[in-house]
Short mmCIF file of C-alpha atoms in Angstrom, two decimals:
data_model
loop_
_atom_site.label_atom_id
_atom_site.label_comp_id
_atom_site.label_asym_id
_atom_site.label_seq_id
_atom_site.Cartn_x
_atom_site.Cartn_y
_atom_site.Cartn_z
CA MET A 1 -23.03 13.84 -7.57
CA ILE A 2 -19.43 14.83 -7.63
CA ARG A 3 -19.02 17.13 -10.47
CA VAL A 4 -15.53 16.48 -12.30
CA LEU A 5 -13.36 18.44 -14.71
CA LEU A 6 -10.78 16.52 -16.86
CA ALA A 7 -7.91 18.47 -18.37
CA ASP A 8 -5.16 16.75 -20.43
CA ASP A 9 -3.88 17.63 -23.98
CA GLN A 10 -4.08 14.14 -25.01
CA GLU A 11 -7.72 13.15 -25.92
CA LEU A 12 -6.97 9.38 -25.62
CA VAL A 13 -6.06 9.98 -21.94
CA ARG A 14 -9.14 11.98 -21.22
CA ALA A 15 -11.35 9.38 -22.86
CA GLY A 16 -9.71 6.68 -20.76
CA ILE A 17 -10.48 8.48 -17.38
CA ARG A 18 -13.79 9.47 -18.50
CA LEU A 19 -14.67 6.00 -19.23
CA VAL A 20 -13.42 4.85 -15.73
CA LEU A 21 -15.22 7.50 -13.92
CA LYS A 22 -18.57 7.09 -16.04
CA HIS A 23 -19.01 3.60 -14.20
CA ALA A 24 -19.14 5.41 -10.80
CA ASP A 25 -22.82 6.28 -10.09
CA ASP A 26 -21.82 9.20 -7.85
CA ILE A 27 -19.31 10.87 -10.26
CA ASP A 28 -20.22 13.01 -13.26
CA VAL A 29 -17.69 14.48 -15.78
CA VAL A 30 -19.20 17.77 -16.56
CA ALA A 31 -16.25 19.37 -18.47
CA GLU A 32 -13.08 18.64 -20.36
CA ALA A 33 -10.08 20.76 -21.35
CA SER A 34 -6.98 20.32 -23.43
CA ASP A 35 -5.02 23.17 -21.82
CA GLY A 36 -4.72 24.97 -18.38
CA HIS A 37 -6.29 28.22 -19.36
CA GLU A 38 -9.43 26.43 -20.66
CA ALA A 39 -9.49 24.18 -17.55
CA ALA A 40 -9.39 27.17 -15.12
CA GLU A 41 -12.23 28.91 -17.02
CA LEU A 42 -14.27 25.72 -17.13
CA ALA A 43 -13.80 24.91 -13.49
CA VAL A 44 -15.29 28.25 -12.47
CA ARG A 45 -18.00 28.11 -15.10
CA HIS A 46 -19.27 24.74 -14.14
CA GLU A 47 -18.57 24.90 -10.47
CA VAL A 48 -16.75 21.58 -10.32
CA ASP A 49 -16.09 19.72 -7.21
CA VAL A 50 -12.88 18.05 -8.62
CA ALA A 51 -10.62 19.25 -11.19
CA MET A 52 -8.07 16.55 -12.46
CA LEU A 53 -5.34 18.39 -14.14
CA ASP A 54 -2.45 16.97 -16.29
CA ILE A 55 0.94 18.88 -15.27
CA GLN A 56 2.35 19.25 -18.66
CA MET A 57 0.03 20.89 -21.12
CA PRO A 58 0.74 23.46 -24.15
CA GLY A 59 0.28 26.93 -23.20
CA THR A 60 -0.85 27.40 -19.74
CA ASP A 61 0.33 24.22 -17.83
CA GLY A 62 -1.53 22.37 -15.02
CA LEU A 63 0.37 23.90 -12.34
CA CYS A 64 -0.73 27.51 -13.47
CA ALA A 65 -4.34 26.22 -13.90
CA ALA A 66 -4.09 24.97 -10.30
CA GLU A 67 -3.14 28.39 -9.00
CA ARG A 68 -5.75 30.05 -10.94
CA ILE A 69 -8.50 27.56 -9.79
CA ALA A 70 -7.33 28.11 -6.16
CA ALA A 71 -7.63 31.85 -6.60
CA ARG A 72 -10.96 31.88 -8.50
CA ALA A 73 -12.78 28.62 -7.42
CA PRO A 74 -11.65 27.90 -3.79
CA SER A 75 -14.01 25.11 -3.22
CA THR A 76 -12.73 23.20 -6.07
CA ARG A 77 -10.32 20.43 -5.10
CA VAL A 78 -7.48 19.77 -7.57
CA VAL A 79 -5.85 16.51 -8.29
CA MET A 80 -2.67 16.63 -10.39
CA LEU A 81 -2.18 13.85 -12.81
CA THR A 82 1.61 12.95 -13.25
CA THR A 83 3.76 10.46 -14.83
CA PHE A 84 6.65 8.79 -12.89
CA GLY A 85 9.31 11.18 -14.03
CA GLU A 86 7.54 14.50 -12.92
CA HIS A 87 7.82 14.39 -9.21
CA ALA A 88 9.84 17.34 -9.04
CA TYR A 89 6.61 19.50 -9.93
CA VAL A 90 4.88 18.20 -6.77
CA ASP A 91 6.46 20.86 -4.44
CA ARG A 92 4.92 23.66 -6.53
CA ALA A 93 1.69 21.80 -6.94
CA LEU A 94 1.47 21.63 -3.00
CA LYS A 95 2.02 25.46 -2.83
CA ALA A 96 -0.75 25.81 -5.51
CA GLY A 97 -3.17 24.16 -3.12
CA ALA A 98 -3.42 20.83 -4.98
CA ALA A 99 -5.13 18.23 -2.78
CA GLY A 100 -4.19 15.17 -4.80
CA PHE A 101 -1.24 13.56 -6.76
CA LEU A 102 -1.98 10.43 -8.90
CA LEU A 103 0.10 8.56 -11.44
CA LYS A 104 -1.44 8.33 -14.88
CA ASP A 105 -1.09 4.52 -14.67
CA SER A 106 -3.14 4.21 -11.38
CA THR A 107 -5.75 1.56 -11.31
CA PRO A 108 -9.49 2.36 -12.29
CA GLN A 109 -10.21 1.81 -8.63
CA GLU A 110 -7.55 4.09 -7.40
CA LEU A 111 -8.99 6.86 -9.68
CA VAL A 112 -12.51 6.63 -8.52
CA GLN A 113 -11.36 6.46 -4.86
CA ALA A 114 -9.15 9.36 -5.31
CA VAL A 115 -12.02 11.57 -6.73
CA ARG A 116 -14.43 10.52 -3.93
CA ARG A 117 -11.66 11.10 -1.10
CA VAL A 118 -10.63 14.42 -2.48
CA ALA A 119 -14.28 15.59 -2.89
CA SER A 120 -14.84 14.73 0.78
CA GLY A 121 -11.84 16.82 1.89
CA SER A 122 -9.09 14.18 2.18
CA PRO A 123 -5.91 14.63 0.44
CA VAL A 124 -4.55 11.80 -1.90
CA VAL A 125 -0.93 11.10 -2.74
CA SER A 126 0.18 8.11 -4.56
CA PRO A 127 2.44 5.94 -2.56
CA GLN A 128 5.13 6.17 -5.38
CA ILE A 129 5.12 9.90 -5.21
CA THR A 130 5.49 9.86 -1.39
CA ARG A 131 8.30 7.64 -1.45
CA HIS A 132 10.07 9.57 -4.23
CA LEU A 133 9.63 12.86 -2.21
CA ILE A 134 11.06 11.24 0.88
CA ASP A 135 14.08 10.01 -0.90
CA ARG A 136 14.75 13.31 -2.45
CA TYR A 137 14.34 15.03 0.91
CA LEU A 138 16.67 12.52 2.65
CA ASP A 139 19.44 13.01 -0.04
CA SER A 140 19.59 16.79 0.70
CA ASP A 141 21.89 18.48 2.92
CA GLU A 142 19.55 20.30 4.96
CA GLU A 143 19.22 19.67 8.50
CA PRO A 144 15.61 18.96 9.96
CA ALA A 145 14.22 22.06 11.54
CA ASP A 146 10.62 21.39 11.65
CA PRO A 147 9.17 22.27 15.24
CA ARG A 148 6.22 19.82 14.44
CA VAL A 149 8.64 17.00 15.27
CA ARG A 150 8.01 17.87 18.89
CA ARG A 151 4.36 17.21 18.52
CA ILE A 152 4.93 13.52 17.87
CA ALA A 153 5.08 13.15 21.56
CA ASP A 154 1.35 13.99 21.67
CA LEU A 155 0.51 11.04 19.52
CA THR A 156 -0.74 7.78 20.85
CA SER A 157 1.35 4.54 20.47
CA ARG A 158 -1.06 3.50 17.57
CA GLU A 159 -0.93 6.86 15.95
CA ARG A 160 2.81 6.60 16.09
CA GLU A 161 2.78 3.26 14.25
CA VAL A 162 0.55 4.60 11.67
CA LEU A 163 2.98 7.75 11.24
CA ALA A 164 5.89 5.39 10.90
CA MET A 165 4.25 3.43 8.07
CA VAL A 166 2.99 6.62 6.21
CA GLY A 167 6.64 7.45 6.32
CA THR A 168 7.51 4.46 4.23
CA GLY A 169 4.79 5.88 1.60
CA ALA A 170 2.24 2.95 2.59
CA SER A 171 -1.29 3.50 1.52
CA ASN A 172 -4.10 3.16 3.97
CA ALA A 173 -4.89 -0.56 2.66
CA GLU A 174 -1.14 -1.48 3.30
CA ILE A 175 -1.16 -0.07 6.83
CA GLY A 176 -4.47 -1.78 7.52
CA LYS A 177 -3.07 -5.23 6.26
CA ARG A 178 0.16 -4.67 8.42
CA LEU A 179 -1.49 -3.60 11.63
CA HIS A 180 -4.62 -5.81 11.20
CA LEU A 181 -7.01 -2.82 11.05
CA GLY A 182 -9.84 -1.82 8.89
CA GLU A 183 -9.02 0.70 6.15
CA GLY A 184 -11.74 2.95 7.56
CA THR A 185 -10.13 2.64 10.99
CA VAL A 186 -6.70 3.35 9.45
CA LYS A 187 -8.25 6.51 7.74
CA ALA A 188 -9.49 7.70 11.02
CA TYR A 189 -6.08 7.44 12.73
CA VAL A 190 -4.26 9.17 9.77
CA SER A 191 -6.86 12.08 10.00
CA ARG A 192 -6.21 12.42 13.84
CA MET A 193 -2.30 12.12 13.33
CA LEU A 194 -2.14 14.66 10.61
CA ALA A 195 -4.50 17.08 12.94
CA LYS A 196 -2.33 16.74 15.84
CA LEU A 197 0.96 17.28 13.93
CA ARG A 198 -0.75 20.08 11.96
CA CYS A 199 0.24 18.53 8.63
CA ALA A 200 -1.54 19.36 5.52
CA ASN A 201 -1.03 16.09 3.81
CA ARG A 202 0.71 12.59 4.04
CA VAL A 203 3.91 13.92 2.65
CA GLN A 204 4.71 16.39 5.17
CA ALA A 205 3.71 13.73 7.77
CA ALA A 206 6.08 11.29 6.07
CA ILE A 207 9.06 13.68 6.28
CA LEU A 208 8.42 14.34 10.09
CA ALA A 209 8.43 10.47 10.48
CA HIS A 210 11.89 10.43 9.05
CA ASP A 211 12.92 13.61 10.94
CA ALA A 212 11.86 11.95 14.27
CA ARG A 213 13.69 8.71 13.35
CA LEU A 214 10.63 6.63 13.56
CA LEU A 215 11.38 4.31 10.79
CA GLN A 216 13.23 1.11 11.68
CA GLY A 217 16.82 1.02 10.93
CA GLU A 218 17.32 4.82 11.34
CA ARG A 219 19.57 6.26 13.83
#
C-alpha cells in the first residue's frame, strides 16, 4: 500500500481528493493536515510514502512544509497541488525537492496515476505547468548556458524525438499517440533520456530542448 498524507486548508478539497484516492486499492490516505506545520509533523509520524501539499496554507505554507519533509523524512515523496496562477512557486518547490506538480483540477485518473508514479520514484509535472515554465524561461533575457545541451548528441534519434515533444509540454500519453508508441515504452524512453542528460525532471529536459533548438520552427 502507498501511504499518503493530504494537506490543504480547505476541508472540501481534502475530502474530494480523499474520495478519489479511496477508490484505488493500492493507496491509503493515512493522515490529513490543514497547514504546513501539521503536515510536516504528520509526514514524519506516519512515515508516509507520498505527501500531497497545497502551496498556499495559513501559517506554514506548503513550500516550507516540503523543505521540512525533505530534511526530516527524505524517503517521503512530495507532490505540490497548485492552481493555474501559482506556477511562480514551482522554482522554489523544485529546490525543496518536490517530485510532482499537479493542478487541483486534474482528473481523478491523473491524481491516482501521479501518486503511483511518484511513489515509484518517477517525477510528475502537469503539462500545463511545464508549458508555463518554458514560456517564462523563453521570455527571459538570459542566454542559454547549460552544459547539458552538449549531451543531447549522446541521445538516439528516438530519444531526441521524445525530448522534443517533452519540450512542448506533452504528456507520455500524448507522445505515445504522436509517435505510435505504448505509454510504457514512452516512459522508458523518457527515463533513459533524463538519465543521459542528467536532468532531475521533465521541466529541466524541456528547457534543454529549447536551448538545443529541437522544436520545429525554432532557429
